[in-house]
Amino acid sequence: QVQLVESGGGLVQPGGSLRLSCTASGSIRSINAMGWYRQAPGKERESVARMISDGGSASYADSVKGRFTISRDSAAVYLQMNSLKVEDTAVYSCYADQRFGRYWGQGTQVTVSS
């Protein structure tokens, strides 16, 4: 079992930055990847970024490449979001993958508005 707690969401103006954090507890040694999804009202859930545990290779949605950066340490995953756009407004949820399942955080709201 893995428990995930997110923080760092909020209101920011277009062009601004936010850093999301997701802290894991429990069976963290068995986590093989962590990442972030987002879901905006009326839209499908979108995978934003993912980082595997061994080697740290990362992948990003085309919509955030060059603006968002995912990083990890042993018990957390972070999402640095720069040059934010109105269309980045969504609930952002982190996840952790183990061999037989995926665990989710509770989600944190990011609102980009002037």
PDB file of N, CA and C in Angstrom:
ATOM      1  N   GLN A   1       0.844  -1.192   0.000  1.00  0.00           N
ATOM      2  CA  GLN A   1       0.000   0.000   0.000  1.00  0.00           C
ATOM      3  C   GLN A   1       0.882   1.245   0.000  1.00  0.00           C
ATOM      4  N   VAL A   2       0.435   2.213  -0.774  1.00  0.00           N
ATOM      5  CA  VAL A   2       1.133   3.498  -0.863  1.00  0.00           C
ATOM      6  C   VAL A   2       0.108   4.603  -0.652  1.00  0.00           C
ATOM      7  N   GLN A   3       0.460   5.563   0.165  1.00  0.00           N
ATOM      8  CA  GLN A   3      -0.382   6.735   0.366  1.00  0.00           C
ATOM      9  C   GLN A   3       0.308   7.944  -0.262  1.00  0.00           C
ATOM     10  N   LEU A   4      -0.478   8.762  -0.956  1.00  0.00           N
ATOM     11  CA  LEU A   4       0.060   9.915  -1.667  1.00  0.00           C
ATOM     12  C   LEU A   4      -0.660  11.176  -1.211  1.00  0.00           C
ATOM     13  N   VAL A   5       0.108  12.200  -0.905  1.00  0.00           N
ATOM     14  CA  VAL A   5      -0.469  13.484  -0.482  1.00  0.00           C
ATOM     15  C   VAL A   5       0.135  14.589  -1.338  1.00  0.00           C
ATOM     16  N   GLU A   6      -0.740  15.333  -2.009  1.00  0.00           N
ATOM     17  CA  GLU A   6      -0.290  16.391  -2.915  1.00  0.00           C
ATOM     18  C   GLU A   6      -0.377  17.752  -2.248  1.00  0.00           C
ATOM     19  N   SER A   7       0.420  18.668  -2.761  1.00  0.00           N
ATOM     20  CA  SER A   7       0.361  20.057  -2.318  1.00  0.00           C
ATOM     21  C   SER A   7       0.911  20.941  -3.418  1.00  0.00           C
ATOM     22  N   GLY A   8       0.643  22.235  -3.309  1.00  0.00           N
ATOM     23  CA  GLY A   8       1.248  23.195  -4.220  1.00  0.00           C
ATOM     24  C   GLY A   8       0.329  23.797  -5.248  1.00  0.00           C
ATOM     25  N   GLY A   9      -0.909  23.348  -5.313  1.00  0.00           N
ATOM     26  CA  GLY A   9      -1.819  23.946  -6.277  1.00  0.00           C
ATOM     27  C   GLY A   9      -2.229  25.348  -5.859  1.00  0.00           C
ATOM     28  N   GLY A  10      -2.961  26.016  -6.743  1.00  0.00           N
ATOM     29  CA  GLY A  10      -3.418  27.366  -6.413  1.00  0.00           C
ATOM     30  C   GLY A  10      -3.780  28.152  -7.647  1.00  0.00           C
ATOM     31  N   LEU A  11      -3.892  29.451  -7.450  1.00  0.00           N
ATOM     32  CA  LEU A  11      -4.255  30.379  -8.523  1.00  0.00           C
ATOM     33  C   LEU A  11      -3.002  31.124  -8.981  1.00  0.00           C
ATOM     34  N   VAL A  12      -2.799  31.178 -10.266  1.00  0.00           N
ATOM     35  CA  VAL A  12      -1.629  31.861 -10.818  1.00  0.00           C
ATOM     36  C   VAL A  12      -2.044  32.560 -12.110  1.00  0.00           C
ATOM     37  N   GLN A  13      -1.361  33.632 -12.417  1.00  0.00           N
ATOM     38  CA  GLN A  13      -1.648  34.351 -13.655  1.00  0.00           C
ATOM     39  C   GLN A  13      -0.990  33.665 -14.839  1.00  0.00           C
ATOM     40  N   PRO A  14      -1.529  33.853 -16.026  1.00  0.00           N
ATOM     41  CA  PRO A  14      -0.873  33.300 -17.226  1.00  0.00           C
ATOM     42  C   PRO A  14       0.580  33.753 -17.311  1.00  0.00           C
ATOM     43  N   GLY A  15       1.451  32.804 -17.666  1.00  0.00           N
ATOM     44  CA  GLY A  15       2.879  33.084 -17.703  1.00  0.00           C
ATOM     45  C   GLY A  15       3.598  32.795 -16.402  1.00  0.00           C
ATOM     46  N   GLY A  16       2.855  32.551 -15.352  1.00  0.00           N
ATOM     47  CA  GLY A  16       3.438  32.292 -14.049  1.00  0.00           C
ATOM     48  C   GLY A  16       3.878  30.846 -13.877  1.00  0.00           C
ATOM     49  N   SER A  17       4.318  30.546 -12.665  1.00  0.00           N
ATOM     50  CA  SER A  17       4.846  29.216 -12.352  1.00  0.00           C
ATOM     51  C   SER A  17       4.223  28.681 -11.067  1.00  0.00           C
ATOM     52  N   LEU A  18       4.152  27.369 -10.990  1.00  0.00           N
ATOM     53  CA  LEU A  18       3.758  26.662  -9.777  1.00  0.00           C
ATOM     54  C   LEU A  18       4.577  25.391  -9.686  1.00  0.00           C
ATOM     55  N   ARG A  19       4.766  24.920  -8.470  1.00  0.00           N
ATOM     56  CA  ARG A  19       5.444  23.641  -8.266  1.00  0.00           C
ATOM     57  C   ARG A  19       4.547  22.753  -7.418  1.00  0.00           C
ATOM     58  N   LEU A  20       4.158  21.636  -7.999  1.00  0.00           N
ATOM     59  CA  LEU A  20       3.350  20.654  -7.287  1.00  0.00           C
ATOM     60  C   LEU A  20       4.261  19.614  -6.644  1.00  0.00           C
ATOM     61  N   SER A  21       3.861  19.181  -5.464  1.00  0.00           N
ATOM     62  CA  SER A  21       4.586  18.128  -4.758  1.00  0.00           C
ATOM     63  C   SER A  21       3.632  16.994  -4.430  1.00  0.00           C
ATOM     64  N   CYS A  22       4.151  15.803  -4.417  1.00  0.00           N
ATOM     65  CA  CYS A  22       3.370  14.615  -4.068  1.00  0.00           C
ATOM     66  C   CYS A  22       4.271  13.725  -3.224  1.00  0.00           C
ATOM     67  N   THR A  23       3.933  13.598  -1.955  1.00  0.00           N
ATOM     68  CA  THR A  23       4.755  12.830  -1.030  1.00  0.00           C
ATOM     69  C   THR A  23       4.150  11.455  -0.813  1.00  0.00           C
ATOM     70  N   ALA A  24       4.986  10.447  -0.943  1.00  0.00           N
ATOM     71  CA  ALA A  24       4.538   9.064  -0.804  1.00  0.00           C
ATOM     72  C   ALA A  24       4.953   8.500   0.555  1.00  0.00           C
ATOM     73  N   SER A  25       4.115   7.636   1.084  1.00  0.00           N
ATOM     74  CA  SER A  25       4.441   6.905   2.306  1.00  0.00           C
ATOM     75  C   SER A  25       3.913   5.487   2.171  1.00  0.00           C
ATOM     76  N   GLY A  26       4.403   4.612   3.020  1.00  0.00           N
ATOM     77  CA  GLY A  26       4.008   3.214   2.942  1.00  0.00           C
ATOM     78  C   GLY A  26       5.070   2.398   2.232  1.00  0.00           C
ATOM     79  N   SER A  27       4.668   1.568   1.301  1.00  0.00           N
ATOM     80  CA  SER A  27       5.588   0.650   0.609  1.00  0.00           C
ATOM     81  C   SER A  27       6.272   1.335  -0.562  1.00  0.00           C
ATOM     82  N   ILE A  28       7.052   2.368  -0.258  1.00  0.00           N
ATOM     83  CA  ILE A  28       7.613   3.187  -1.335  1.00  0.00           C
ATOM     84  C   ILE A  28       8.742   2.478  -2.072  1.00  0.00           C
ATOM     85  N   ARG A  29       9.372   1.481  -1.473  1.00  0.00           N
ATOM     86  CA  ARG A  29      10.482   0.799  -2.152  1.00  0.00           C
ATOM     87  C   ARG A  29      10.003   0.033  -3.374  1.00  0.00           C
ATOM     88  N   SER A  30       8.713  -0.321  -3.401  1.00  0.00           N
ATOM     89  CA  SER A  30       8.193  -1.111  -4.514  1.00  0.00           C
ATOM     90  C   SER A  30       7.604  -0.249  -5.627  1.00  0.00           C
ATOM     91  N   ILE A  31       7.732   1.063  -5.506  1.00  0.00           N
ATOM     92  CA  ILE A  31       7.229   1.950  -6.551  1.00  0.00           C
ATOM     93  C   ILE A  31       8.157   1.888  -7.761  1.00  0.00           C
ATOM     94  N   ASN A  32       7.616   1.645  -8.956  1.00  0.00           N
ATOM     95  CA  ASN A  32       8.484   1.594 -10.126  1.00  0.00           C
ATOM     96  C   ASN A  32       8.298   2.783 -11.055  1.00  0.00           C
ATOM     97  N   ALA A  33       7.291   3.591 -10.812  1.00  0.00           N
ATOM     98  CA  ALA A  33       7.112   4.821 -11.592  1.00  0.00           C
ATOM     99  C   ALA A  33       6.151   5.733 -10.848  1.00  0.00           C
ATOM    100  N   MET A  34       6.297   7.027 -11.082  1.00  0.00           N
ATOM    101  CA  MET A  34       5.368   8.014 -10.539  1.00  0.00           C
ATOM    102  C   MET A  34       5.094   9.059 -11.610  1.00  0.00           C
ATOM    103  N   GLY A  35       3.956   9.711 -11.488  1.00  0.00           N
ATOM    104  CA  GLY A  35       3.636  10.716 -12.487  1.00  0.00           C
ATOM    105  C   GLY A  35       2.439  11.545 -12.102  1.00  0.00           C
ATOM    106  N   TRP A  36       1.977  12.319 -13.102  1.00  0.00           N
ATOM    107  CA  TRP A  36       0.871  13.241 -12.897  1.00  0.00           C
ATOM    108  C   TRP A  36      -0.128  13.128 -14.043  1.00  0.00           C
ATOM    109  N   TYR A  37      -1.395  13.173 -13.682  1.00  0.00           N
ATOM    110  CA  TYR A  37      -2.485  13.340 -14.622  1.00  0.00           C
ATOM    111  C   TYR A  37      -3.171  14.660 -14.290  1.00  0.00           C
ATOM    112  N   ARG A  38      -3.972  15.124 -15.240  1.00  0.00           N
ATOM    113  CA  ARG A  38      -4.824  16.272 -14.960  1.00  0.00           C
ATOM    114  C   ARG A  38      -6.165  16.086 -15.649  1.00  0.00           C
ATOM    115  N   GLN A  39      -7.177  16.738 -15.084  1.00  0.00           N
ATOM    116  CA  GLN A  39      -8.508  16.702 -15.691  1.00  0.00           C
ATOM    117  C   GLN A  39      -9.160  18.049 -15.531  1.00  0.00           C
ATOM    118  N   ALA A  40      -9.516  18.624 -16.650  1.00  0.00           N
ATOM    119  CA  ALA A  40     -10.228  19.893 -16.671  1.00  0.00           C
ATOM    120  C   ALA A  40     -11.723  19.632 -16.801  1.00  0.00           C
ATOM    121  N   PRO A  41     -12.550  20.554 -16.358  1.00  0.00           N
ATOM    122  CA  PRO A  41     -14.006  20.360 -16.458  1.00  0.00           C
ATOM    123  C   PRO A  41     -14.433  20.089 -17.892  1.00  0.00           C
ATOM    124  N   GLY A  42     -15.203  19.035 -18.074  1.00  0.00           N
ATOM    125  CA  GLY A  42     -15.718  18.707 -19.389  1.00  0.00           C
ATOM    126  C   GLY A  42     -14.723  18.062 -20.323  1.00  0.00           C
ATOM    127  N   LYS A  43     -13.523  17.773 -19.829  1.00  0.00           N
ATOM    128  CA  LYS A  43     -12.503  17.154 -20.672  1.00  0.00           C
ATOM    129  C   LYS A  43     -12.078  15.820 -20.109  1.00  0.00           C
ATOM    130  N   GLU A  44     -11.461  15.010 -20.976  1.00  0.00           N
ATOM    131  CA  GLU A  44     -10.970  13.724 -20.524  1.00  0.00           C
ATOM    132  C   GLU A  44      -9.696  13.907 -19.701  1.00  0.00           C
ATOM    133  N   ARG A  45      -9.445  12.927 -18.846  1.00  0.00           N
ATOM    134  CA  ARG A  45      -8.222  12.950 -18.060  1.00  0.00           C
ATOM    135  C   ARG A  45      -7.018  12.799 -18.991  1.00  0.00           C
ATOM    136  N   GLU A  46      -5.987  13.558 -18.722  1.00  0.00           N
ATOM    137  CA  GLU A  46      -4.799  13.588 -19.580  1.00  0.00           C
ATOM    138  C   GLU A  46      -3.561  13.268 -18.763  1.00  0.00           C
ATOM    139  N   SER A  47      -2.734  12.373 -19.309  1.00  0.00           N
ATOM    140  CA  SER A  47      -1.449  12.103 -18.685  1.00  0.00           C
ATOM    141  C   SER A  47      -0.520  13.266 -18.973  1.00  0.00           C
ATOM    142  N   VAL A  48       0.049  13.844 -17.935  1.00  0.00           N
ATOM    143  CA  VAL A  48       0.883  15.025 -18.077  1.00  0.00           C
ATOM    144  C   VAL A  48       2.363  14.668 -18.127  1.00  0.00           C
ATOM    145  N   ALA A  49       2.815  13.899 -17.158  1.00  0.00           N
ATOM    146  CA  ALA A  49       4.237  13.555 -17.084  1.00  0.00           C
ATOM    147  C   ALA A  49       4.401  12.288 -16.270  1.00  0.00           C
ATOM    148  N   ARG A  50       5.479  11.571 -16.578  1.00  0.00           N
ATOM    149  CA  ARG A  50       5.738  10.303 -15.900  1.00  0.00           C
ATOM    150  C   ARG A  50       7.239  10.116 -15.796  1.00  0.00           C
ATOM    151  N   MET A  51       7.666   9.545 -14.682  1.00  0.00           N
ATOM    152  CA  MET A  51       9.085   9.259 -14.506  1.00  0.00           C
ATOM    153  C   MET A  51       9.235   7.879 -13.885  1.00  0.00           C
ATOM    154  N   ILE A  52      10.062   7.044 -14.505  1.00  0.00           N
ATOM    155  CA  ILE A  52      10.277   5.719 -13.951  1.00  0.00           C
ATOM    156  C   ILE A  52      11.357   5.798 -12.880  1.00  0.00           C
ATOM    157  N   SER A  53      11.383   4.773 -12.034  1.00  0.00           N
ATOM    158  CA  SER A  53      12.262   4.829 -10.876  1.00  0.00           C
ATOM    159  C   SER A  53      13.717   4.573 -11.234  1.00  0.00           C
ATOM    160  N   ASP A  54      13.981   3.552 -12.031  1.00  0.00           N
ATOM    161  CA  ASP A  54      15.357   3.208 -12.375  1.00  0.00           C
ATOM    162  C   ASP A  54      15.822   4.010 -13.582  1.00  0.00           C
ATOM    163  N   GLY A  55      16.828   4.810 -13.386  1.00  0.00           N
ATOM    164  CA  GLY A  55      17.331   5.609 -14.505  1.00  0.00           C
ATOM    165  C   GLY A  55      16.682   6.961 -14.615  1.00  0.00           C
ATOM    166  N   GLY A  56      15.466   7.090 -14.104  1.00  0.00           N
ATOM    167  CA  GLY A  56      14.821   8.395 -14.059  1.00  0.00           C
ATOM    168  C   GLY A  56      14.358   8.940 -15.383  1.00  0.00           C
ATOM    169  N   SER A  57      14.103   8.090 -16.386  1.00  0.00           N
ATOM    170  CA  SER A  57      13.667   8.629 -17.675  1.00  0.00           C
ATOM    171  C   SER A  57      12.255   9.187 -17.535  1.00  0.00           C
ATOM    172  N   ALA A  58      12.018  10.322 -18.194  1.00  0.00           N
ATOM    173  CA  ALA A  58      10.756  11.036 -18.082  1.00  0.00           C
ATOM    174  C   ALA A  58      10.075  11.143 -19.439  1.00  0.00           C
ATOM    175  N   SER A  59       8.746  11.214 -19.400  1.00  0.00           N
ATOM    176  CA  SER A  59       7.974  11.456 -20.616  1.00  0.00           C
ATOM    177  C   SER A  59       6.918  12.504 -20.299  1.00  0.00           C
ATOM    178  N   TYR A  60       6.529  13.252 -21.335  1.00  0.00           N
ATOM    179  CA  TYR A  60       5.610  14.366 -21.165  1.00  0.00           C
ATOM    180  C   TYR A  60       4.543  14.370 -22.257  1.00  0.00           C
ATOM    181  N   ALA A  61       3.400  14.929 -21.897  1.00  0.00           N
ATOM    182  CA  ALA A  61       2.397  15.209 -22.920  1.00  0.00           C
ATOM    183  C   ALA A  61       2.933  16.307 -23.835  1.00  0.00           C
ATOM    184  N   ASP A  62       2.584  16.247 -25.092  1.00  0.00           N
ATOM    185  CA  ASP A  62       3.044  17.267 -26.044  1.00  0.00           C
ATOM    186  C   ASP A  62       2.635  18.668 -25.597  1.00  0.00           C
ATOM    187  N   SER A  63       1.495  18.763 -24.953  1.00  0.00           N
ATOM    188  CA  SER A  63       0.956  20.063 -24.564  1.00  0.00           C
ATOM    189  C   SER A  63       1.783  20.754 -23.486  1.00  0.00           C
ATOM    190  N   VAL A  64       2.650  20.003 -22.796  1.00  0.00           N
ATOM    191  CA  VAL A  64       3.426  20.606 -21.696  1.00  0.00           C
ATOM    192  C   VAL A  64       4.930  20.536 -21.919  1.00  0.00           C
ATOM    193  N   LYS A  65       5.364  19.891 -22.988  1.00  0.00           N
ATOM    194  CA  LYS A  65       6.804  19.777 -23.247  1.00  0.00           C
ATOM    195  C   LYS A  65       7.455  21.145 -23.331  1.00  0.00           C
ATOM    196  N   GLY A  66       8.600  21.260 -22.664  1.00  0.00           N
ATOM    197  CA  GLY A  66       9.321  22.523 -22.671  1.00  0.00           C
ATOM    198  C   GLY A  66       8.854  23.495 -21.607  1.00  0.00           C
ATOM    199  N   ARG A  67       7.723  23.195 -20.972  1.00  0.00           N
ATOM    200  CA  ARG A  67       7.196  24.090 -19.923  1.00  0.00           C
ATOM    201  C   ARG A  67       7.151  23.413 -18.557  1.00  0.00           C
ATOM    202  N   PHE A  68       6.872  22.120 -18.538  1.00  0.00           N
ATOM    203  CA  PHE A  68       6.763  21.375 -17.284  1.00  0.00           C
ATOM    204  C   PHE A  68       7.972  20.461 -17.138  1.00  0.00           C
ATOM    205  N   THR A  69       8.388  20.275 -15.882  1.00  0.00           N
ATOM    206  CA  THR A  69       9.485  19.358 -15.592  1.00  0.00           C
ATOM    207  C   THR A  69       9.106  18.490 -14.405  1.00  0.00           C
ATOM    208  N   ILE A  70       9.212  17.181 -14.595  1.00  0.00           N
ATOM    209  CA  ILE A  70       8.949  16.245 -13.520  1.00  0.00           C
ATOM    210  C   ILE A  70      10.271  15.839 -12.890  1.00  0.00           C
ATOM    211  N   SER A  71      10.257  15.682 -11.584  1.00  0.00           N
ATOM    212  CA  SER A  71      11.445  15.219 -10.875  1.00  0.00           C
ATOM    213  C   SER A  71      11.007  14.362  -9.705  1.00  0.00           C
ATOM    214  N   ARG A  72      11.961  13.597  -9.184  1.00  0.00           N
ATOM    215  CA  ARG A  72      11.634  12.672  -8.102  1.00  0.00           C
ATOM    216  C   ARG A  72      12.762  12.601  -7.105  1.00  0.00           C
ATOM    217  N   ASP A  73      12.411  12.229  -5.888  1.00  0.00           N
ATOM    218  CA  ASP A  73      13.376  11.687  -4.970  1.00  0.00           C
ATOM    219  C   ASP A  73      12.784  10.377  -4.457  1.00  0.00           C
ATOM    220  N   SER A  74      13.342   9.810  -3.439  1.00  0.00           N
ATOM    221  CA  SER A  74      12.954   8.459  -3.041  1.00  0.00           C
ATOM    222  C   SER A  74      11.498   8.371  -2.588  1.00  0.00           C
ATOM    223  N   ALA A  75      10.945   9.457  -2.083  1.00  0.00           N
ATOM    224  CA  ALA A  75       9.593   9.375  -1.508  1.00  0.00           C
ATOM    225  C   ALA A  75       8.670  10.457  -2.028  1.00  0.00           C
ATOM    226  N   ALA A  76       8.988  11.069  -3.153  1.00  0.00           N
ATOM    227  CA  ALA A  76       8.130  12.143  -3.655  1.00  0.00           C
ATOM    228  C   ALA A  76       8.323  12.329  -5.151  1.00  0.00           C
ATOM    229  N   VAL A  77       7.324  12.935  -5.744  1.00  0.00           N
ATOM    230  CA  VAL A  77       7.423  13.356  -7.144  1.00  0.00           C
ATOM    231  C   VAL A  77       6.978  14.807  -7.207  1.00  0.00           C
ATOM    232  N   TYR A  78       7.629  15.565  -8.076  1.00  0.00           N
ATOM    233  CA  TYR A  78       7.367  16.984  -8.191  1.00  0.00           C
ATOM    234  C   TYR A  78       7.038  17.336  -9.645  1.00  0.00           C
ATOM    235  N   LEU A  79       6.284  18.404  -9.808  1.00  0.00           N
ATOM    236  CA  LEU A  79       5.989  18.899 -11.148  1.00  0.00           C
ATOM    237  C   LEU A  79       6.192  20.407 -11.138  1.00  0.00           C
ATOM    238  N   GLN A  80       7.268  20.838 -11.769  1.00  0.00           N
ATOM    239  CA  GLN A  80       7.531  22.257 -11.919  1.00  0.00           C
ATOM    240  C   GLN A  80       6.845  22.728 -13.185  1.00  0.00           C
ATOM    241  N   MET A  81       5.941  23.676 -13.035  1.00  0.00           N
ATOM    242  CA  MET A  81       5.136  24.147 -14.155  1.00  0.00           C
ATOM    243  C   MET A  81       5.472  25.616 -14.411  1.00  0.00           C
ATOM    244  N   ASN A  82       6.042  25.880 -15.557  1.00  0.00           N
ATOM    245  CA  ASN A  82       6.408  27.242 -15.948  1.00  0.00           C
ATOM    246  C   ASN A  82       5.591  27.671 -17.156  1.00  0.00           C
ATOM    247  N   SER A  83       5.591  28.962 -17.408  1.00  0.00           N
ATOM    248  CA  SER A  83       4.862  29.526 -18.565  1.00  0.00           C
ATOM    249  C   SER A  83       3.437  28.994 -18.629  1.00  0.00           C
ATOM    250  N   LEU A  84       2.776  29.040 -17.509  1.00  0.00           N
ATOM    251  CA  LEU A  84       1.431  28.454 -17.425  1.00  0.00           C
ATOM    252  C   LEU A  84       0.451  29.201 -18.322  1.00  0.00           C
ATOM    253  N   LYS A  85      -0.468  28.421 -18.880  1.00  0.00           N
ATOM    254  CA  LYS A  85      -1.497  28.938 -19.769  1.00  0.00           C
ATOM    255  C   LYS A  85      -2.872  28.701 -19.153  1.00  0.00           C
ATOM    256  N   VAL A  86      -3.846  29.448 -19.614  1.00  0.00           N
ATOM    257  CA  VAL A  86      -5.209  29.272 -19.113  1.00  0.00           C
ATOM    258  C   VAL A  86      -5.658  27.824 -19.300  1.00  0.00           C
ATOM    259  N   GLU A  87      -5.255  27.232 -20.410  1.00  0.00           N
ATOM    260  CA  GLU A  87      -5.682  25.849 -20.694  1.00  0.00           C
ATOM    261  C   GLU A  87      -5.001  24.807 -19.807  1.00  0.00           C
ATOM    262  N   ASP A  88      -4.059  25.231 -18.961  1.00  0.00           N
ATOM    263  CA  ASP A  88      -3.480  24.300 -17.989  1.00  0.00           C
ATOM    264  C   ASP A  88      -4.356  24.160 -16.743  1.00  0.00           C
ATOM    265  N   THR A  89      -5.399  24.954 -16.662  1.00  0.00           N
ATOM    266  CA  THR A  89      -6.314  24.880 -15.522  1.00  0.00           C
ATOM    267  C   THR A  89      -6.944  23.502 -15.446  1.00  0.00           C
ATOM    268  N   ALA A  90      -6.809  22.848 -14.284  1.00  0.00           N
ATOM    269  CA  ALA A  90      -7.315  21.487 -14.110  1.00  0.00           C
ATOM    270  C   ALA A  90      -7.058  21.042 -12.675  1.00  0.00           C
ATOM    271  N   VAL A  91      -7.621  19.909 -12.340  1.00  0.00           N
ATOM    272  CA  VAL A  91      -7.237  19.207 -11.120  1.00  0.00           C
ATOM    273  C   VAL A  91      -6.090  18.266 -11.481  1.00  0.00           C
ATOM    274  N   TYR A  92      -4.987  18.421 -10.783  1.00  0.00           N
ATOM    275  CA  TYR A  92      -3.804  17.617 -11.033  1.00  0.00           C
ATOM    276  C   TYR A  92      -3.703  16.536  -9.952  1.00  0.00           C
ATOM    277  N   SER A  93      -3.530  15.299 -10.403  1.00  0.00           N
ATOM    278  CA  SER A  93      -3.442  14.169  -9.484  1.00  0.00           C
ATOM    279  C   SER A  93      -2.148  13.409  -9.730  1.00  0.00           C
ATOM    280  N   CYS A  94      -1.455  13.079  -8.664  1.00  0.00           N
ATOM    281  CA  CYS A  94      -0.262  12.251  -8.821  1.00  0.00           C
ATOM    282  C   CYS A  94      -0.632  10.782  -8.652  1.00  0.00           C
ATOM    283  N   TYR A  95       0.251   9.928  -9.135  1.00  0.00           N
ATOM    284  CA  TYR A  95       0.041   8.490  -8.988  1.00  0.00           C
ATOM    285  C   TYR A  95       1.386   7.799  -8.781  1.00  0.00           C
ATOM    286  N   ALA A  96       1.289   6.601  -8.245  1.00  0.00           N
ATOM    287  CA  ALA A  96       2.471   5.763  -8.066  1.00  0.00           C
ATOM    288  C   ALA A  96       2.133   4.362  -8.536  1.00  0.00           C
ATOM    289  N   ASP A  97       2.992   3.830  -9.367  1.00  0.00           N
ATOM    290  CA  ASP A  97       2.788   2.492  -9.908  1.00  0.00           C
ATOM    291  C   ASP A  97       3.642   1.475  -9.170  1.00  0.00           C
ATOM    292  N   GLN A  98       3.009   0.377  -8.812  1.00  0.00           N
ATOM    293  CA  GLN A  98       3.717  -0.792  -8.344  1.00  0.00           C
ATOM    294  C   GLN A  98       3.433  -1.915  -9.333  1.00  0.00           C
ATOM    295  N   ARG A  99       4.012  -3.041  -9.077  1.00  0.00           N
ATOM    296  CA  ARG A  99       3.896  -4.142 -10.036  1.00  0.00           C
ATOM    297  C   ARG A  99       2.432  -4.527 -10.283  1.00  0.00           C
ATOM    298  N   PHE A 100       1.636  -4.516  -9.233  1.00  0.00           N
ATOM    299  CA  PHE A 100       0.263  -5.005  -9.379  1.00  0.00           C
ATOM    300  C   PHE A 100      -0.796  -3.937  -9.183  1.00  0.00           C
ATOM    301  N   GLY A 101      -0.432  -2.673  -9.234  1.00  0.00           N
ATOM    302  CA  GLY A 101      -1.475  -1.675  -9.064  1.00  0.00           C
ATOM    303  C   GLY A 101      -0.973  -0.257  -9.121  1.00  0.00           C
ATOM    304  N   ARG A 102      -1.898   0.656  -9.122  1.00  0.00           N
ATOM    305  CA  ARG A 102      -1.617   2.089  -9.169  1.00  0.00           C
ATOM    306  C   ARG A 102      -2.344   2.754  -8.004  1.00  0.00           C
ATOM    307  N   TYR A 103      -1.642   3.655  -7.365  1.00  0.00           N
ATOM    308  CA  TYR A 103      -2.211   4.426  -6.269  1.00  0.00           C
ATOM    309  C   TYR A 103      -2.311   5.890  -6.684  1.00  0.00           C
ATOM    310  N   TRP A 104      -3.338   6.551  -6.154  1.00  0.00           N
ATOM    311  CA  TRP A 104      -3.624   7.935  -6.538  1.00  0.00           C
ATOM    312  C   TRP A 104      -3.627   8.864  -5.334  1.00  0.00           C
ATOM    313  N   GLY A 105      -3.207  10.095  -5.594  1.00  0.00           N
ATOM    314  CA  GLY A 105      -3.393  11.151  -4.622  1.00  0.00           C
ATOM    315  C   GLY A 105      -4.799  11.715  -4.730  1.00  0.00           C
ATOM    316  N   GLN A 106      -5.097  12.678  -3.863  1.00  0.00           N
ATOM    317  CA  GLN A 106      -6.461  13.205  -3.797  1.00  0.00           C
ATOM    318  C   GLN A 106      -6.721  14.285  -4.838  1.00  0.00           C
ATOM    319  N   GLY A 107      -5.678  14.806  -5.448  1.00  0.00           N
ATOM    320  CA  GLY A 107      -5.830  15.846  -6.457  1.00  0.00           C
ATOM    321  C   GLY A 107      -5.659  17.234  -5.862  1.00  0.00           C
ATOM    322  N   THR A 108      -5.120  18.128  -6.671  1.00  0.00           N
ATOM    323  CA  THR A 108      -4.959  19.516  -6.248  1.00  0.00           C
ATOM    324  C   THR A 108      -5.334  20.431  -7.419  1.00  0.00           C
ATOM    325  N   GLN A 109      -6.066  21.477  -7.111  1.00  0.00           N
ATOM    326  CA  GLN A 109      -6.577  22.370  -8.154  1.00  0.00           C
ATOM    327  C   GLN A 109      -5.501  23.369  -8.582  1.00  0.00           C
ATOM    328  N   VAL A 110      -5.327  23.482  -9.869  1.00  0.00           N
ATOM    329  CA  VAL A 110      -4.473  24.522 -10.461  1.00  0.00           C
ATOM    330  C   VAL A 110      -5.362  25.391 -11.341  1.00  0.00           C
ATOM    331  N   THR A 111      -5.391  26.669 -11.053  1.00  0.00           N
ATOM    332  CA  THR A 111      -6.192  27.606 -11.832  1.00  0.00           C
ATOM    333  C   THR A 111      -5.282  28.690 -12.391  1.00  0.00           C
ATOM    334  N   VAL A 112      -5.307  28.824 -13.704  1.00  0.00           N
ATOM    335  CA  VAL A 112      -4.509  29.846 -14.380  1.00  0.00           C
ATOM    336  C   VAL A 112      -5.479  30.880 -14.940  1.00  0.00           C
ATOM    337  N   SER A 113      -5.420  32.066 -14.374  1.00  0.00           N
ATOM    338  CA  SER A 113      -6.385  33.095 -14.753  1.00  0.00           C
ATOM    339  C   SER A 113      -5.827  34.467 -14.427  1.00  0.00           C
ATOM    340  N   SER A 114      -6.202  35.435 -15.251  1.00  0.00           N
ATOM    341  CA  SER A 114      -5.805  36.812 -14.984  1.00  0.00           C
ATOM    342  C   SER A 114      -6.891  37.539 -14.192  1.00  0.00           C
TER     343      SER A 114
END
